[in-house]
Short mmCIF file of C-alpha atoms and ligand atoms in Angstrom, two decimals:
data_model
loop_
_atom_site.label_atom_id
_atom_site.label_comp_id
_atom_site.label_asym_id
_atom_site.label_seq_id
_atom_site.Cartn_x
_atom_site.Cartn_y
_atom_site.Cartn_z
CA UNK I 10 5.54 -95.11 47.70
CA UNK I 11 8.54 -92.92 47.01
CA UNK I 12 9.82 -90.28 49.39
CA UNK I 13 8.51 -87.40 47.31
CA UNK I 14 4.97 -88.77 47.22
CA UNK I 15 5.01 -89.76 50.90
CA UNK I 16 5.88 -86.28 52.14
CA UNK I 17 3.18 -83.81 53.07
CA UNK I 18 4.67 -80.85 51.27
CA UNK I 19 1.85 -78.45 52.15
CA UNK I 20 2.52 -78.95 55.88
CA UNK I 21 6.22 -78.57 55.43
CA UNK I 22 5.74 -75.44 53.34
CA UNK I 23 3.69 -73.90 56.13
CA UNK I 24 6.55 -74.44 58.59
CA UNK I 25 9.32 -73.27 56.26
CA UNK I 26 11.63 -70.46 57.37
CA UNK I 27 12.87 -68.04 54.74
CA UNK I 28 16.24 -66.35 54.55
CA UNK I 29 15.49 -63.07 52.85
CA UNK I 30 18.49 -60.79 53.28
CA UNK I 31 21.53 -60.25 51.13
CA UNK I 32 24.48 -62.49 51.93
CA UNK I 33 27.60 -60.34 51.87
CA UNK I 34 31.01 -61.08 53.34
CA UNK I 35 29.71 -64.19 55.09
CA UNK I 36 26.71 -62.64 56.85
CA UNK I 37 23.08 -61.87 56.21
CA UNK I 38 22.52 -58.14 55.95
CA UNK I 39 19.58 -55.94 54.96
CA UNK I 40 19.88 -53.83 51.82
CA UNK I 41 21.86 -50.65 52.52
CA UNK I 42 18.78 -48.63 51.59
CA UNK I 43 16.67 -50.63 54.02
CA UNK I 44 14.30 -51.45 51.16
CA UNK I 45 12.72 -54.81 50.45
CA UNK I 46 10.32 -56.14 47.84
CA UNK I 47 7.40 -58.56 47.87
CA UNK I 48 8.24 -62.09 46.83
CA UNK I 49 5.02 -63.49 45.43
CA UNK I 50 4.39 -67.19 45.08
CA UNK I 51 2.91 -67.96 41.65
CA UNK I 52 1.20 -70.96 43.24
CA UNK I 53 -1.52 -68.73 44.72
CA UNK I 54 -0.51 -65.17 43.86
CA UNK I 55 0.07 -64.41 47.54
CA UNK I 56 3.04 -62.66 49.11
CA UNK I 57 5.38 -65.35 50.41
CA UNK I 58 7.87 -63.06 52.09
CA UNK I 59 9.80 -59.80 51.71
CA UNK I 60 13.29 -59.89 50.22
CA UNK I 61 16.11 -57.34 50.55
CA UNK I 62 16.16 -55.04 47.54
CA UNK I 63 19.85 -54.63 46.79
CA UNK I 64 21.09 -51.84 44.56
CA UNK I 65 24.42 -50.36 43.51
CA UNK I 66 25.57 -49.74 47.06
CA UNK I 67 25.07 -53.37 48.09
CA UNK I 68 26.75 -54.51 44.89
CA UNK I 69 29.74 -52.31 45.79
CA UNK I 70 29.97 -53.97 49.20
CA UNK I 71 29.68 -57.43 47.70
CA UNK I 72 32.28 -56.72 45.01
CA UNK I 73 34.70 -55.31 47.53
CA UNK I 74 34.32 -58.42 49.73
CA UNK I 75 34.89 -60.57 46.66
CA UNK I 76 37.93 -58.51 45.62
CA UNK I 77 39.43 -58.56 49.09
CA UNK I 78 39.10 -62.33 49.45
CA UNK I 79 40.42 -62.95 45.96
CA UNK I 80 43.52 -60.81 46.43
CA UNK I 81 44.22 -62.23 49.88
CA UNK I 82 44.43 -65.72 48.39
CA UNK I 83 42.28 -67.10 51.21
CA UNK I 84 40.42 -69.28 48.71
CA UNK I 85 42.38 -69.46 45.46
CA UNK I 86 45.69 -70.24 47.20
CA UNK I 87 44.32 -73.15 49.18
CA UNK I 88 45.66 -76.50 48.09
CA UNK I 89 43.40 -77.91 45.35
CA UNK I 90 42.58 -80.85 47.62
CA UNK I 91 41.41 -78.47 50.32
CA UNK I 92 39.12 -76.58 47.96
CA UNK I 93 37.82 -79.88 46.65
CA UNK I 94 36.95 -80.99 50.20
CA UNK I 95 35.06 -77.75 50.84
CA UNK I 96 32.97 -77.97 47.67
CA UNK I 97 32.24 -81.66 48.29
CA UNK I 98 31.01 -80.67 51.73
CA UNK I 99 28.82 -78.01 50.13
CA UNK I 100 27.31 -80.74 47.92
CA UNK I 101 26.67 -82.86 51.05
CA UNK I 102 24.99 -79.95 52.83
CA UNK I 103 22.79 -79.34 49.79
CA UNK I 104 21.85 -83.01 49.93
CA UNK I 105 21.02 -82.75 53.63
CA UNK I 106 18.83 -79.74 52.88
CA UNK I 107 17.46 -81.05 49.60
CA UNK I 108 13.81 -81.06 50.72
CA UNK I 109 14.09 -77.51 52.02
CA UNK I 110 15.77 -76.28 48.83
CA UNK I 111 13.16 -78.05 46.70
CA UNK I 112 10.34 -76.45 48.67
CA UNK I 113 11.91 -73.00 48.37
CA UNK I 114 12.20 -73.47 44.62
CA UNK I 115 8.64 -74.68 44.20
CA UNK I 116 7.06 -71.97 46.36
CA UNK I 117 9.20 -69.28 44.79
CA UNK I 118 8.73 -70.00 41.10
CA UNK I 119 5.84 -72.42 40.87
CA UNK I 120 7.41 -75.58 39.47
CA UNK I 121 6.11 -78.97 40.64
CA UNK I 122 7.71 -80.27 43.84
CA UNK I 123 8.23 -83.57 42.03
CA UNK I 124 10.55 -81.78 39.60
CA UNK I 125 12.39 -79.62 42.07
CA UNK I 126 12.98 -82.63 44.32
CA UNK I 127 13.94 -85.10 41.57
CA UNK I 128 15.55 -82.79 38.97
CA UNK I 129 16.56 -79.27 40.04
CA UNK I 130 18.10 -80.03 43.40
CA UNK I 131 19.79 -83.38 42.58
CA UNK I 132 21.27 -81.96 39.35
CA UNK I 133 22.49 -78.88 41.21
CA UNK I 134 24.19 -81.13 43.77
CA UNK I 135 25.76 -83.23 41.01
CA UNK I 136 27.08 -80.07 39.36
CA UNK I 137 28.79 -78.94 42.58
CA UNK I 138 30.24 -82.45 43.06
CA UNK I 139 31.49 -82.58 39.48
CA UNK I 140 33.47 -79.33 39.71
CA UNK I 141 34.68 -80.18 43.21
CA UNK I 142 36.08 -83.47 41.96
CA UNK I 143 37.72 -81.74 38.99
CA UNK I 144 39.76 -79.32 41.10
CA UNK I 145 42.72 -81.61 41.81
CA UNK I 146 42.73 -83.24 38.38
CA UNK I 147 43.42 -80.22 36.21
CA UNK I 148 46.87 -79.79 34.71
CA UNK I 149 48.44 -76.80 33.03
CA UNK I 150 50.54 -77.23 29.88
CA UNK I 151 54.14 -77.20 28.76
CA UNK I 152 54.59 -75.70 25.27
CA UNK I 153 56.54 -77.29 22.40
CA UNK I 154 59.61 -75.07 22.62
CA UNK I 155 63.13 -76.00 21.40
CA UNK I 156 65.81 -77.26 23.81
CA UNK I 157 66.95 -73.77 24.78
CA UNK I 158 63.71 -72.78 26.38
CA UNK I 159 60.83 -74.11 28.40
CA UNK I 160 57.40 -72.59 28.09
CA UNK I 161 54.58 -72.96 30.56
CA UNK I 162 50.99 -72.25 29.70
CA UNK I 163 49.18 -71.55 32.92
CA UNK I 164 45.52 -71.09 33.67
CA UNK I 165 44.74 -68.53 36.30
CA UNK I 166 41.44 -67.53 37.90
CA UNK I 167 40.09 -64.21 36.65
CA UNK I 168 39.22 -62.62 39.99
CA UNK I 169 35.71 -61.37 40.72
CA UNK I 170 32.95 -63.08 38.76
CA UNK I 171 29.49 -61.53 38.48
CA UNK I 172 26.70 -64.07 37.99
CA UNK I 173 23.20 -62.98 36.91
CA UNK I 174 20.61 -65.71 36.43
CA UNK I 175 16.93 -66.23 35.52
CA UNK I 176 14.05 -67.82 37.39
CA UNK I 177 13.25 -70.99 35.45
CA UNK I 178 15.81 -73.27 37.16
CA UNK I 179 16.96 -70.83 39.83
CA UNK I 180 19.45 -72.91 41.83
CA UNK I 181 20.66 -74.98 38.88
CA UNK I 182 21.40 -71.94 36.68
CA UNK I 183 23.26 -70.40 39.62
CA UNK I 184 25.45 -73.42 40.38
CA UNK I 185 26.22 -74.08 36.70
CA UNK I 186 28.24 -70.85 37.03
CA UNK I 187 29.09 -70.55 40.71
CA UNK I 188 30.55 -74.08 40.98
CA UNK I 189 33.12 -73.82 38.14
CA UNK I 190 33.90 -70.20 39.12
CA UNK I 191 34.68 -71.27 42.71
CA UNK I 192 36.45 -74.44 41.59
CA UNK I 193 38.93 -72.33 39.61
CA UNK I 194 39.60 -70.11 42.65
CA UNK I 195 37.54 -67.02 41.85
CA UNK I 196 35.29 -65.00 44.16
CA UNK I 197 31.67 -64.48 43.14
CA UNK I 198 28.81 -61.97 43.35
CA UNK I 199 25.54 -63.69 42.46
CA UNK I 200 22.29 -61.91 41.59
CA UNK I 201 19.29 -64.24 41.37
CA UNK I 202 16.15 -63.22 39.46
CA UNK I 203 13.72 -61.06 41.41
CA UNK I 204 11.06 -63.77 41.05
CA UNK I 205 13.19 -66.54 42.57
CA UNK I 206 15.88 -65.40 45.01
CA UNK I 207 15.32 -67.84 47.89
CA UNK I 208 17.56 -70.80 47.02
CA UNK I 209 20.46 -68.55 45.96
CA UNK I 210 20.23 -66.69 49.27
CA UNK I 211 20.35 -70.00 51.14
CA UNK I 212 23.26 -71.24 49.02
CA UNK I 213 25.49 -68.43 50.33
CA UNK I 214 25.00 -69.59 53.90
CA UNK I 215 25.50 -73.27 53.06
CA UNK I 216 28.74 -72.41 51.24
CA UNK I 217 30.16 -70.70 54.33
CA UNK I 218 29.02 -73.60 56.50
CA UNK I 219 30.91 -75.91 54.14
CA UNK I 220 34.08 -73.87 54.57
CA UNK I 221 34.05 -71.43 51.65
CA UNK I 222 35.71 -68.39 53.29
CA UNK I 223 33.30 -65.51 54.06
CA UNK I 224 33.28 -62.99 51.21
CA UNK I 225 34.13 -65.50 48.48
CA UNK I 226 30.48 -66.10 47.56
CA UNK I 227 28.13 -63.13 47.94
CA UNK I 228 24.44 -63.04 47.03
CA UNK I 229 22.62 -59.78 46.23
CA UNK I 230 18.89 -60.21 45.54
CA UNK I 231 17.28 -57.32 43.71
CA UNK I 232 16.13 -56.06 40.35
CA UNK I 233 17.95 -56.36 37.05
CA UNK I 234 17.75 -52.67 36.23
CA UNK I 235 19.49 -51.74 39.48
CA UNK I 236 21.48 -54.59 41.05
CA UNK I 237 22.02 -56.46 37.76
CA UNK I 238 23.12 -53.37 35.91
CA UNK I 239 25.43 -52.35 38.77
CA UNK I 240 27.24 -55.69 38.50
CA UNK I 241 27.36 -55.43 34.71
CA UNK I 242 28.89 -51.94 34.85
CA UNK I 243 31.15 -52.48 37.85
CA UNK I 244 34.76 -51.50 37.18
CA UNK I 245 36.06 -54.18 39.54
CA UNK I 246 34.16 -57.19 38.19
CA UNK I 247 36.42 -59.19 35.88
CA UNK I 248 33.86 -61.41 34.21
CA UNK I 249 30.10 -61.58 33.94
CA UNK I 250 28.35 -64.93 33.49
CA UNK I 251 24.73 -64.46 32.46
CA UNK I 252 21.76 -66.67 31.76
CA UNK I 253 18.54 -65.03 30.63
CA UNK I 254 16.91 -63.42 27.64
CA UNK I 255 18.77 -62.36 24.51
CA UNK I 256 17.56 -58.81 25.06
CA UNK I 257 19.19 -58.54 28.48
CA UNK I 258 22.25 -60.44 27.23
CA UNK I 259 22.80 -57.58 24.78
CA UNK I 260 22.63 -55.09 27.67
CA UNK I 261 25.48 -56.91 29.36
CA UNK I 262 27.63 -56.57 26.24
CA UNK I 263 26.91 -52.86 26.31
CA UNK I 264 27.63 -52.56 30.06
CA UNK I 265 30.97 -54.25 29.48
CA UNK I 266 31.89 -51.98 26.57
CA UNK I 267 30.92 -48.90 28.54
CA UNK I 268 32.82 -49.93 31.66
CA UNK I 269 35.94 -52.08 32.01
CA UNK I 270 35.61 -54.52 29.10
CA UNK I 271 34.87 -57.34 31.52
CA UNK I 272 34.57 -60.69 29.81
CA UNK I 273 30.96 -61.68 29.22
CA UNK I 274 29.46 -65.11 28.68
CA UNK I 275 25.83 -65.36 27.66
CA UNK I 276 23.34 -68.21 27.79
CA UNK I 277 20.28 -66.70 26.20
CA UNK I 278 16.99 -67.66 24.64
CA UNK I 279 16.01 -70.39 22.19
CA UNK I 280 13.39 -71.55 19.71
CA UNK I 281 14.31 -75.20 19.45
CA UNK I 282 13.24 -77.08 16.30
CA UNK I 283 12.05 -80.62 17.00
CA UNK I 284 12.08 -82.50 13.67
CA UNK I 285 10.04 -85.65 13.07
CA UNK I 286 11.02 -87.63 9.96
CA UNK I 287 8.56 -90.19 8.55
CA UNK I 288 11.08 -93.01 9.08
CA UNK I 289 11.38 -92.43 12.84
CA UNK I 290 11.61 -95.81 14.56
CA UNK I 291 9.07 -95.07 17.26
CA UNK I 292 6.62 -92.30 16.48
CA UNK I 293 4.84 -92.84 19.76
CA UNK I 294 8.02 -92.22 21.73
CA UNK I 295 8.78 -89.19 19.56
CA UNK I 296 5.28 -87.83 20.27
CA UNK I 297 5.70 -88.33 24.02
CA UNK I 298 8.95 -86.36 23.77
CA UNK I 299 7.35 -83.67 21.62
CA UNK I 300 4.79 -83.10 24.40
CA UNK I 301 7.27 -83.42 27.28
CA UNK I 302 9.76 -81.24 25.42
CA UNK I 303 7.42 -78.25 25.59
CA UNK I 304 5.25 -78.86 28.67
CA UNK I 305 7.98 -79.83 31.16
CA UNK I 306 8.63 -76.94 33.58
CA UNK I 307 5.51 -75.21 32.14
CA UNK I 308 7.46 -74.58 28.94
CA UNK I 309 9.74 -72.21 30.86
CA UNK I 310 12.83 -73.88 29.46
CA UNK I 311 15.41 -72.12 27.27
CA UNK I 312 15.76 -75.22 25.09
CA UNK I 313 12.05 -76.13 25.06
CA UNK I 314 11.06 -77.84 21.82
CA UNK I 315 8.71 -75.02 20.87
CA UNK I 316 8.74 -75.60 17.08
CA UNK I 317 7.54 -79.05 16.08
CA UNK I 318 8.56 -79.73 12.46
CA UNK I 319 6.68 -82.75 11.12
CA UNK I 320 6.95 -84.34 7.67
CA UNK I 321 3.67 -83.60 5.90
CA UNK I 322 3.06 -87.30 5.11
CA UNK I 323 2.67 -88.20 8.80
CA UNK I 324 1.51 -84.89 10.24
CA UNK I 325 -2.12 -85.79 11.03
CA UNK I 326 -1.29 -89.18 12.50
CA UNK I 327 1.60 -87.74 14.49
CA UNK I 328 -0.36 -84.80 15.88
CA UNK I 329 -3.02 -87.18 17.17
CA UNK I 330 -0.31 -88.93 19.14
CA UNK I 331 1.12 -85.65 20.44
CA UNK I 332 -2.35 -84.56 21.57
CA UNK I 333 -2.82 -87.90 23.31
CA UNK I 334 0.45 -87.44 25.23
CA UNK I 335 -0.24 -83.76 25.88
CA UNK I 336 -3.36 -84.72 27.84
CA UNK I 337 -1.07 -86.27 30.46
CA UNK I 338 0.23 -82.79 31.25
CA UNK I 339 -2.16 -81.00 33.60
CA UNK I 340 -1.65 -77.84 35.62
CA UNK I 341 -2.03 -78.61 39.32
CA UNK I 342 -0.90 -77.51 42.77
CA UNK I 343 2.91 -77.44 42.61
CA UNK I 344 3.02 -78.85 46.16
CA UNK I 345 1.01 -81.93 45.18
CA UNK I 346 3.57 -84.64 44.38
CA UNK I 347 1.44 -85.97 41.52
CA UNK I 348 1.43 -82.60 39.71
CA UNK I 349 3.53 -82.50 36.53
CA UNK I 350 2.83 -78.90 35.50
CA UNK I 351 2.93 -75.97 37.89
CA UNK I 352 2.27 -72.24 37.62
CA UNK I 353 3.87 -69.65 35.35
CA UNK I 354 6.44 -67.69 37.31
CA UNK I 355 4.45 -64.48 37.71
CA UNK I 356 1.43 -62.50 36.53
CA UNK I 357 3.49 -60.78 33.84
CA UNK I 358 4.74 -64.02 32.29
CA UNK I 359 1.20 -65.44 32.52
CA UNK I 360 -0.13 -62.44 30.62
CA UNK I 361 2.69 -62.60 28.09
CA UNK I 362 2.08 -66.25 27.25
CA UNK I 363 -1.67 -65.67 26.89
CA UNK I 364 -0.99 -62.76 24.56
CA UNK I 365 1.19 -65.00 22.35
CA UNK I 366 -1.66 -67.51 22.23
CA UNK I 367 -3.90 -64.64 21.10
CA UNK I 368 -1.40 -63.70 18.40
CA UNK I 369 -1.22 -67.30 17.18
CA UNK I 370 -4.99 -67.32 16.67
CA UNK I 371 -5.02 -63.85 15.12
CA UNK I 372 -2.28 -64.74 12.62
CA UNK I 373 -4.22 -67.79 11.42
CA UNK I 374 -2.71 -70.76 13.25
CA UNK I 375 -5.25 -73.38 14.27
CA UNK I 376 -5.61 -74.08 17.96
CA UNK I 377 -5.82 -77.84 18.60
CA UNK I 378 -5.46 -77.99 22.37
CA UNK I 379 -5.67 -75.71 25.39
CA UNK I 380 -5.22 -72.00 24.82
CA UNK I 381 -6.55 -70.67 28.12
CA UNK I 382 -5.62 -69.80 31.66
CA UNK I 383 -6.33 -72.53 34.22
CA UNK I 384 -7.01 -72.82 37.96
CA UNK I 385 -7.94 -69.13 38.21
CA UNK I 386 -9.75 -69.82 41.52
CA UNK I 387 -6.39 -70.50 43.20
CA UNK I 388 -5.14 -66.96 42.55
CA UNK I 389 -2.10 -68.56 40.87
CA UNK I 390 -0.82 -68.20 37.30
CA UNK I 391 -1.63 -71.42 35.45
CA UNK I 392 -1.96 -72.06 31.71
CA UNK I 393 -3.25 -75.10 29.87
CA UNK I 394 -0.88 -77.08 27.64
CA UNK I 395 -1.48 -75.46 24.27
CA UNK I 396 -0.92 -76.81 20.77
CA UNK I 397 -1.15 -75.00 17.44
CA UNK I 398 -1.26 -76.62 14.01
CA UNK I 399 -0.89 -74.88 10.66
CA UNK I 400 1.93 -72.60 11.79
CA UNK I 401 4.38 -71.17 9.31
CA UNK I 402 7.81 -69.70 9.88
CA UNK I 403 6.63 -66.12 9.44
CA UNK I 404 4.17 -66.21 12.35
CA UNK I 405 5.08 -64.57 15.63
CA UNK I 406 4.58 -67.82 17.56
CA UNK I 407 7.19 -69.50 15.32
CA UNK I 408 9.69 -66.67 15.64
CA UNK I 409 9.63 -65.35 19.19
CA UNK I 410 10.51 -67.17 22.36
CA UNK I 411 7.25 -67.63 24.27
CA UNK I 412 8.70 -69.32 27.35
CA UNK I 413 5.45 -71.05 28.14
CA UNK I 414 3.51 -74.25 27.36
CA UNK I 415 2.77 -73.40 23.72
CA UNK I 416 3.74 -75.76 20.90
CA UNK I 417 3.72 -74.63 17.26
CA UNK I 418 3.46 -77.29 14.54
CA UNK I 419 4.99 -76.66 11.11
CA UNK I 420 5.26 -79.10 8.21
CA UNK I 421 7.94 -79.80 5.61
CA UNK I 422 8.25 -81.87 2.43
CA UNK I 423 11.99 -82.58 2.16
CA UNK I 424 14.88 -82.98 4.57
CA UNK I 425 16.52 -79.87 3.14
CA UNK I 426 13.37 -77.89 3.81
CA UNK I 427 13.29 -79.20 7.39
CA UNK I 428 16.86 -78.00 8.00
CA UNK I 429 16.08 -74.67 6.37
CA UNK I 430 13.10 -74.08 8.66
CA UNK I 431 15.13 -75.32 11.64
CA UNK I 432 17.77 -72.67 10.94
CA UNK I 433 15.26 -69.93 10.13
CA UNK I 434 15.59 -68.30 13.55
CA UNK I 435 17.84 -65.85 15.33
CA UNK I 436 18.39 -68.52 17.99
CA UNK I 437 20.66 -71.57 18.05
CA UNK I 438 20.48 -73.19 21.44
CA UNK I 439 19.28 -76.72 20.71
CA UNK I 440 17.60 -78.97 18.14
CA UNK I 441 16.33 -82.53 17.82
CA UNK I 442 15.58 -85.01 15.06
CA UNK I 443 13.88 -88.41 15.03
CA UNK I 444 14.95 -90.66 12.15
CA UNK I 445 16.27 -94.15 11.47
CA UNK I 446 18.48 -92.92 8.67
CA UNK I 447 22.04 -92.45 9.87
CA UNK I 448 22.96 -90.03 7.12
CA UNK I 449 19.90 -87.83 7.72
CA UNK I 450 20.76 -87.81 11.42
CA UNK I 451 24.40 -86.93 10.78
CA UNK I 452 23.45 -84.27 8.23
CA UNK I 453 21.19 -82.71 10.85
CA UNK I 454 24.07 -82.74 13.32
CA UNK I 455 26.26 -80.93 10.81
CA UNK I 456 23.69 -78.57 9.29
CA UNK I 457 21.63 -77.27 12.19
CA UNK I 458 23.22 -74.27 13.81
CA UNK I 459 22.69 -75.05 17.46
CA UNK I 460 24.77 -75.83 20.53
CA UNK I 461 23.02 -79.19 21.05
CA UNK I 462 21.63 -81.67 18.53
CA UNK I 463 19.57 -84.52 19.98
CA UNK I 464 19.12 -87.58 17.81
CA UNK I 465 16.21 -89.89 18.66
CA UNK I 466 15.85 -88.24 22.05
CA UNK I 467 15.08 -84.83 23.49
CA UNK I 468 16.82 -82.71 26.14
CA UNK I 469 19.39 -85.42 26.81
CA UNK I 470 22.89 -84.98 28.20
CA UNK I 471 24.40 -84.50 31.61
CA UNK I 472 26.96 -82.49 33.51
CA UNK I 473 29.74 -83.95 31.32
CA UNK I 474 28.46 -82.34 28.10
CA UNK I 475 28.79 -78.62 27.35
CA UNK I 476 25.60 -76.61 27.05
CA UNK I 477 25.11 -73.27 25.36
CA UNK I 478 24.18 -71.49 22.19
CA UNK I 479 25.06 -70.52 18.66
CA UNK I 480 23.86 -67.25 17.11
CA UNK I 481 21.77 -65.04 19.39
CA UNK I 482 21.39 -67.84 21.93
CA UNK I 483 24.71 -66.56 23.22
CA UNK I 484 28.25 -67.81 23.58
CA UNK I 485 30.35 -69.59 26.15
CA UNK I 486 29.44 -72.97 27.56
CA UNK I 487 28.12 -74.15 30.90
CA UNK I 488 28.70 -77.68 32.22
CA UNK I 489 31.60 -80.05 31.46
CA UNK I 490 35.29 -79.21 31.90
CA UNK I 491 34.93 -76.67 29.06
CA UNK I 492 33.03 -74.35 31.41
CA UNK I 493 36.23 -73.91 33.42
CA UNK I 494 37.78 -72.02 30.51
CA UNK I 495 35.38 -69.12 31.02
CA UNK I 496 36.54 -68.44 34.54
CA UNK I 497 40.27 -68.56 33.82
CA UNK I 498 42.80 -66.79 31.64
CA UNK I 499 45.91 -68.17 29.98
CA UNK I 500 49.31 -66.94 31.04
CA UNK I 501 52.46 -67.79 29.08
CA UNK I 502 55.74 -68.14 30.91
CA UNK I 503 58.91 -68.46 28.83
CA UNK I 504 62.04 -69.67 30.58
CA UNK I 505 65.36 -69.21 28.80
CA UNK I 506 67.58 -72.27 29.19
CA UNK I 507 70.42 -71.25 26.86
P1 LIG H 13 15.74 -61.91 31.85
O1 LIG H 13 14.61 -60.99 31.94
O2 LIG H 13 16.75 -61.71 30.79
O3 LIG H 13 16.43 -61.89 33.28
C1 LIG H 13 17.57 -62.64 33.57
C2 LIG H 13 18.35 -61.94 34.67
O4 LIG H 13 18.79 -60.67 34.20
C3 LIG H 13 17.51 -61.68 35.91
O5 LIG H 13 18.32 -61.84 37.06
C4 LIG H 13 17.12 -60.23 35.71
O6 LIG H 13 16.84 -59.54 36.90
C5 LIG H 13 18.35 -59.66 35.07
N1 LIG H 13 18.07 -58.42 34.33
C6 LIG H 13 16.90 -58.03 33.77
N2 LIG H 13 17.02 -56.82 33.21
C7 LIG H 13 18.29 -56.42 33.43
C8 LIG H 13 19.02 -55.25 33.10
N3 LIG H 13 18.45 -54.22 32.45
N4 LIG H 13 20.32 -55.20 33.48
C9 LIG H 13 20.89 -56.19 34.17
N5 LIG H 13 20.25 -57.31 34.51
C10 LIG H 13 18.96 -57.44 34.14
O7 LIG H 13 15.28 -63.41 31.69
P2 LIG H 13 14.16 -64.17 32.51
O8 LIG H 13 12.85 -63.66 32.07
O9 LIG H 13 14.49 -64.14 33.96
O10 LIG H 13 14.40 -65.66 32.03
C11 LIG H 13 13.92 -66.14 30.82
C12 LIG H 13 15.00 -66.08 29.76
O11 LIG H 13 16.15 -66.81 30.18
C13 LIG H 13 14.54 -66.74 28.48
O12 LIG H 13 14.91 -65.96 27.38
C14 LIG H 13 15.32 -68.05 28.47
O13 LIG H 13 15.52 -68.61 27.22
C15 LIG H 13 16.57 -67.66 29.13
N6 LIG H 13 17.28 -68.85 29.65
C16 LIG H 13 18.38 -69.32 28.98
C17 LIG H 13 19.03 -70.45 29.43
C18 LIG H 13 20.25 -70.95 28.72
O14 LIG H 13 20.98 -71.73 29.30
N7 LIG H 13 20.51 -70.56 27.49
C19 LIG H 13 18.59 -71.10 30.57
C20 LIG H 13 17.45 -70.62 31.21
C21 LIG H 13 16.82 -69.48 30.75
P3 LIG H 13 15.33 -59.44 37.48
O15 LIG H 13 14.54 -60.55 36.94
O16 LIG H 13 15.55 -59.55 38.90
O17 LIG H 13 14.81 -58.10 37.07
MG1 LIG H 14 8.91 -65.80 43.71
#
């Protein structure tokens, strides 16, 4: 039996201690206003704990700690090897506390413990390791000048980075930004989503324990309207790295324009097309991926394969297979290690997803599976895996990001039509195609406007490949060495040798 299955997570959850204050300048502090808000666990709808409700005043304190530490050079001027050692130690501490972090994530946002323990936390650790190991392997450039000059092209950290993240992969979304920002020598102010602040709050403390100087990483839990907006509009924040909805991404562009023109990078929503060609080598595998691609993490995935585009000649046969695989996905107690689908993050998201299901029915799509709330007796926010057939591109469920376990099936006759439907969206985060034909696959890779194209797989990649969007899915990339570009600026130095 593996370690995840052997652990009694319910017992451990009952004994868990929560850190619930802001982490500013290396210490836990209450919100300046003294206010706190209820943190509800979607597992049972009960209040888990109270969390400090930071607002503009706390953001000011956090930004000034970040500014002070950046200007003092206490972090950015350390030898690259020294900063590498600190971030590697942070990764080790996260590993030592992996069960605790996984439990916090599961209780806070409702995902299965199996996933938080085997996906969220290990991938977050790997991300920190990756950027730690990069620190002493990055070179600046010498430009191609003539013999009478030497030009240096230097990369410098930007200064104070604001990070605002969502609740679907709380720790992972945070470290995708915090790790490369710290690796390049910046100081950070991190605002986690109101639904899922607990792992971010703990990360601040672990970072200081690892040797990140106090004030370099600050965490301000609170609401988007107040704390998030205060970071977005702050005159002393140099760059804002955001993951979340396209709607809020647009706010951050406005905040920047109305304040200090801080750089903004946005990882926003998606409506991923998942194309099944009739010549796919293994339709059964494709069907398993079609189900997993939308039901994993309760469908609360920015790149979830929410639009299934199936060639009309195989649609009925293929949908039977998808339904078969979908039955493996069952909402259950997130703390049960056999559960593969947890609760929706909160009552509002639960309601929102159910209302999209209602719209799907009202607009004439045919419901083939699920469609209802589940496990209502628990008090938690569960929804059945849901599958619609007979969807067309004009329907709301094909156009808007649902962010829940709802799959819409559309059909096409020709490859060109498939690509046209795939691109008929404001989003461009990811896409996938199953085919044996190399030229169809390559044409998809060239034609589909999306930051990722998966061929004969779904949601593949790792920390070495950039991730991010085209179109209204945002701009700027997380992961890989390319992410480092966002947190640095180029400086040209010209030395006259004549
Ligand atoms: P969201 O509502 O946009 O919130 C994201 C963050 O922005 C939260 O911390 C939120 O704070 C904050 N925020 C909300 N309103 C704000 C405002 N007026 N000013 C400043 N900040 C504000 O998104 P979500 O519902 O948490 O997450 C789901 C979305 O994230 C989906 O659209 C999904 O596609 C996207 N996402 C994208 C990626 C990617 O890599 N492209 C990855 C994961 C998720 P509070 O929640 O505390 O109010
Ligand atoms: Mg919560």
